[in-house]
XYZ file of C-alpha atoms in Angstrom:
334
model
C 58.785 115.805 92.009
C 55.780 117.392 91.982
C 54.702 120.242 89.624
C 51.320 119.912 90.787
C 49.595 123.797 91.457
C 53.118 125.534 90.315
C 53.648 128.318 87.978
C 55.796 127.709 84.674
C 57.088 130.774 84.483
C 61.001 130.465 83.524
C 63.524 127.735 82.763
C 65.539 128.254 85.972
C 62.757 125.926 87.498
C 63.544 123.116 85.720
C 66.677 121.100 86.165
C 67.750 117.655 84.855
C 65.234 115.512 86.944
C 62.576 118.037 85.835
C 63.149 117.959 82.321
C 63.073 114.249 81.892
C 59.871 113.944 83.887
C 58.422 116.468 81.610
C 59.804 114.665 78.473
C 58.673 111.417 79.568
C 54.966 112.367 80.160
C 55.429 114.186 76.765
C 55.948 110.784 74.865
C 52.606 109.310 76.540
C 51.006 111.993 75.069
C 51.437 110.608 71.623
C 48.626 108.673 71.435
C 45.952 111.098 72.144
C 47.576 114.134 70.166
C 47.520 111.841 67.306
C 43.809 111.055 67.577
C 44.431 107.210 68.199
C 43.131 107.694 71.589
C 40.632 110.215 73.288
C 41.177 110.966 77.286
C 38.472 112.897 79.562
C 40.978 113.535 82.411
C 40.387 117.276 82.229
C 36.742 116.907 81.426
C 35.274 120.062 83.052
C 38.566 122.236 83.652
C 39.010 125.476 82.233
C 41.758 127.246 80.702
C 42.242 130.986 80.531
C 44.052 131.654 77.242
C 45.260 135.079 77.309
C 47.389 136.294 74.697
C 47.805 140.159 74.853
C 50.658 140.107 72.171
C 49.787 138.407 68.585
C 50.295 134.977 68.160
C 48.763 132.049 66.280
C 50.784 129.020 66.556
C 51.510 128.902 70.781
C 47.899 130.528 71.254
C 46.498 127.713 69.216
C 48.702 124.899 70.656
C 48.175 126.177 74.057
C 44.160 125.699 73.486
C 44.395 122.379 71.473
C 46.677 120.522 74.519
C 43.872 121.363 76.977
C 41.214 120.100 74.590
C 43.069 116.995 74.168
C 42.917 116.072 77.792
C 39.404 116.805 77.654
C 39.413 120.539 79.202
C 37.694 123.509 77.743
C 39.467 126.473 76.701
C 38.209 130.400 77.063
C 40.140 133.073 75.302
C 40.928 136.868 75.128
C 43.222 137.949 72.391
C 44.812 141.230 72.129
C 45.345 143.952 74.729
C 42.690 146.312 73.383
C 40.371 143.575 74.005
C 40.993 143.757 77.523
C 40.061 145.645 81.029
C 44.068 146.288 80.758
C 43.253 148.670 77.893
C 40.704 150.619 80.543
C 43.910 150.833 83.128
C 43.419 147.633 84.918
C 46.361 146.219 87.118
C 47.879 142.952 86.099
C 47.326 141.909 89.687
C 43.345 142.554 89.432
C 42.817 140.589 86.113
C 44.683 137.682 87.803
C 42.287 137.928 90.549
C 39.455 138.039 88.658
C 40.384 135.534 85.549
C 41.818 132.967 87.785
C 38.376 132.800 89.497
C 37.038 131.824 86.063
C 39.476 129.172 85.195
C 41.773 125.921 86.472
C 45.128 127.308 84.760
C 46.206 129.865 82.574
C 48.354 130.612 79.917
C 49.489 133.639 79.204
C 51.434 135.738 76.878
C 52.712 139.660 77.164
C 54.673 142.243 75.247
C 56.140 143.565 78.207
C 59.233 141.280 80.052
C 58.427 140.381 83.525
C 54.841 140.920 83.107
C 53.751 137.074 83.408
C 55.050 136.868 86.470
C 53.796 139.709 87.841
C 50.425 138.424 86.671
C 51.357 135.243 88.387
C 51.434 136.948 91.986
C 47.526 137.866 91.576
C 46.580 134.719 90.478
C 45.066 131.487 92.442
C 45.763 129.021 89.886
C 48.856 128.148 88.062
C 49.904 130.577 85.578
C 52.233 129.082 82.285
C 54.209 131.649 80.388
C 53.918 131.819 76.894
C 56.339 134.483 76.330
C 56.989 138.036 78.075
C 58.317 140.420 75.296
C 62.246 139.529 74.858
C 62.443 138.000 78.267
C 61.549 134.288 78.316
C 59.345 131.362 76.486
C 59.928 128.539 78.542
C 57.415 125.988 76.798
C 59.228 126.796 73.572
C 62.287 126.160 75.146
C 61.066 122.968 76.271
C 59.777 121.821 73.236
C 62.673 122.611 71.284
C 64.668 120.319 73.601
C 62.721 117.896 73.270
C 62.639 118.104 69.165
C 66.474 118.343 69.310
C 66.406 115.358 71.674
C 64.043 113.291 69.335
C 66.169 114.699 66.180
C 69.299 113.602 67.447
C 68.623 110.067 68.687
C 67.219 109.181 65.129
C 70.949 109.196 64.404
C 72.311 107.698 67.630
C 73.190 111.288 68.683
C 72.801 112.979 72.191
C 72.472 117.061 73.424
C 75.680 116.129 75.415
C 78.369 117.044 72.405
C 76.050 118.130 69.668
C 77.194 121.271 67.987
C 74.434 123.819 67.312
C 74.500 126.917 65.320
C 71.958 129.549 66.519
C 71.047 132.128 63.295
C 69.606 135.885 63.291
C 68.284 138.048 65.794
C 69.692 136.492 68.800
C 69.246 139.617 70.825
C 65.560 139.932 70.922
C 64.894 136.225 70.245
C 63.312 135.111 73.769
C 63.207 131.324 72.311
C 66.874 131.359 71.807
C 67.378 132.895 75.369
C 65.321 129.935 77.058
C 66.964 127.123 75.013
C 70.271 129.075 75.678
C 69.942 128.276 79.406
C 68.312 124.899 79.606
C 71.436 124.145 77.593
C 73.960 125.051 80.545
C 72.546 121.516 82.056
C 74.058 119.758 79.706
C 77.617 118.821 78.191
C 80.105 119.765 76.249
C 78.128 121.803 73.677
C 79.953 123.860 70.975
C 77.330 127.222 70.419
C 78.119 129.082 66.872
C 76.389 132.135 67.155
C 75.699 133.845 63.873
C 74.047 137.136 63.818
C 74.461 141.215 62.998
C 76.790 142.204 65.770
C 73.878 144.621 66.673
C 71.560 141.412 67.349
C 74.130 139.408 69.128
C 72.879 137.412 72.263
C 72.848 139.155 75.490
C 76.135 139.267 77.144
C 74.502 137.296 80.568
C 73.688 134.006 78.204
C 76.983 134.169 76.925
C 78.208 134.202 80.288
C 76.356 131.540 81.299
C 77.108 129.094 78.498
C 80.650 129.712 78.999
C 80.454 129.221 83.067
C 78.596 125.757 81.813
C 82.104 124.440 79.978
C 80.615 125.007 76.619
C 82.594 126.308 73.570
C 80.876 129.717 72.128
C 82.000 130.968 68.735
C 80.749 134.421 67.532
C 80.043 135.634 64.116
C 78.483 137.803 61.643
C 78.732 135.625 58.450
C 76.579 132.293 57.595
C 80.159 131.008 55.462
C 81.884 127.850 57.270
C 79.924 128.301 60.778
C 76.859 126.151 59.421
C 78.631 122.367 59.760
C 76.296 122.086 63.012
C 74.120 118.982 64.306
C 71.413 121.387 64.340
C 70.870 124.458 62.621
C 68.466 127.090 64.859
C 67.175 129.596 62.319
C 65.146 132.849 64.025
C 63.623 135.635 62.503
C 64.027 139.749 62.990
C 61.770 140.424 65.905
C 60.017 143.335 64.466
C 57.786 144.038 66.945
C 60.949 144.341 69.314
C 62.631 147.626 67.238
C 61.142 151.279 67.275
C 60.378 150.888 63.812
C 60.171 148.892 61.055
C 62.204 150.860 59.173
C 64.953 149.786 61.503
C 64.425 146.014 61.489
C 64.567 146.398 58.054
C 67.835 147.000 58.140
C 68.804 143.659 59.126
C 65.897 142.117 57.461
C 67.025 138.819 55.228
C 70.554 138.826 56.195
C 70.920 135.361 56.673
C 69.124 133.413 54.879
C 68.859 129.778 54.448
C 67.960 127.961 51.382
C 68.834 124.446 49.520
C 71.719 125.976 48.164
C 73.088 127.321 50.583
C 72.358 124.137 52.801
C 74.043 121.981 50.658
C 77.053 124.065 50.397
C 77.630 124.742 54.115
C 75.489 121.926 56.240
C 76.331 118.558 56.957
C 74.102 116.113 55.145
C 72.105 115.356 58.146
C 72.341 118.793 59.519
C 68.797 119.460 61.040
C 67.017 122.567 60.480
C 64.928 123.961 63.350
C 62.815 127.287 63.518
C 60.209 128.418 66.430
C 57.747 130.037 63.756
C 56.363 131.376 62.247
C 59.461 131.957 59.443
C 58.958 135.313 57.784
C 58.143 134.169 53.809
C 58.118 137.713 52.740
C 60.607 138.073 49.850
C 62.490 140.785 51.393
C 62.972 138.380 54.591
C 62.708 134.647 53.865
C 65.012 133.761 56.239
C 63.918 129.930 55.942
C 63.408 129.261 52.054
C 60.182 127.469 50.846
C 62.868 125.542 48.734
C 63.749 123.110 51.623
C 60.285 122.211 52.648
C 60.801 118.646 50.777
C 64.496 118.743 52.614
C 63.536 115.467 55.250
C 66.184 117.092 58.128
C 63.731 120.301 57.807
C 62.194 119.569 61.388
C 59.937 122.944 61.997
C 56.669 121.154 61.288
C 57.843 118.163 63.578
C 59.012 120.792 66.230
C 55.624 122.648 66.049
C 53.506 118.992 66.627
C 55.876 118.546 69.362
C 54.995 121.784 70.975
C 51.317 119.727 71.465
C 52.871 116.945 73.526
C 55.019 119.111 75.661
C 52.349 121.304 76.522
C 50.015 118.554 77.331
C 52.489 117.205 79.716
C 52.989 120.563 81.391
C 49.029 120.689 82.306
C 48.865 117.161 83.160
C 51.900 117.904 86.097
C 50.594 121.206 86.712
C 47.427 119.799 87.493
C 48.266 116.770 89.041
C 46.840 114.464 86.757
C 49.478 112.859 84.950
C 49.384 109.491 86.486
C 45.634 108.816 85.506
C 45.330 110.161 82.142
C 45.180 106.409 81.182
C 42.310 105.788 83.253
C 39.848 108.275 81.441
C 40.939 106.835 77.860
C 38.081 106.027 75.095
C 37.771 105.746 71.288
C 38.142 108.077 68.769
C 34.823 107.586 66.629
C 35.340 110.302 63.662
C 37.900 109.553 61.050
C 41.564 110.576 61.662
C 44.597 110.324 59.462
C 47.015 112.054 61.437
């Protein structure tokens, strides 16, 4: 099944076979991500990394993934530093930047904007998040993390229990992950949020139509006894004002005391990051940092593997990565 030359815009493009293909390639990227080996398979290729919305982790992850395959990265960050601030259309921007690049990763604050941009692009475009709509590469790395974390205790995605907690209305990561989970069987989902920040009805309907059991609650107590707890932050940037976001900030905090009281001894904690560590928020307390079931940093590491796989697949080099291997001459203790 070929990804060569394709845009990656939505999780709707993926079925079981395609997910398996991405994950297989991602696992083979581990030696390069851990600096045990280098590959120059994309030597000379250029990634246009266009992030028109604040980002650290996703932007750097895309860039590092491309560099680790031997490619070069050119970046634009912020709407104000781009021609879009001068009134240029997404189509025109796409036509120009795609002539400079071999592949483009893009984030934009408006839903549907990355797909609109892709219509004008002459090279593959990977969606790094479009407003509150989707974040397909995050969903894939989340699913990859869930699979790996559960496998360590002999469990599977099919039949698991996952609790999604926090801002489920504006959290594009849980939207995309939920859509991927519809491809699996017999999953229990507990959706914990303020009523005003509940998961959109269409996504809940899709989960129910897939045969999954969905429980909705506005309380943490009694709803964290899950295999996976996926915590999210309040998406302040999606609210009309900071004051409105502040109404919900800090409502669903998870710390070691709450974990011990309500979670299973092996409940895996995930978070798409960044976690809001300000005192008034602190949705995922630092006292969990030494908890071996805190998977948030393994989750971020997995993002490199998955994005390397997607670049290799969309540029058609997934089968020749090893042919361009070379040694790592510098000190590395990854």
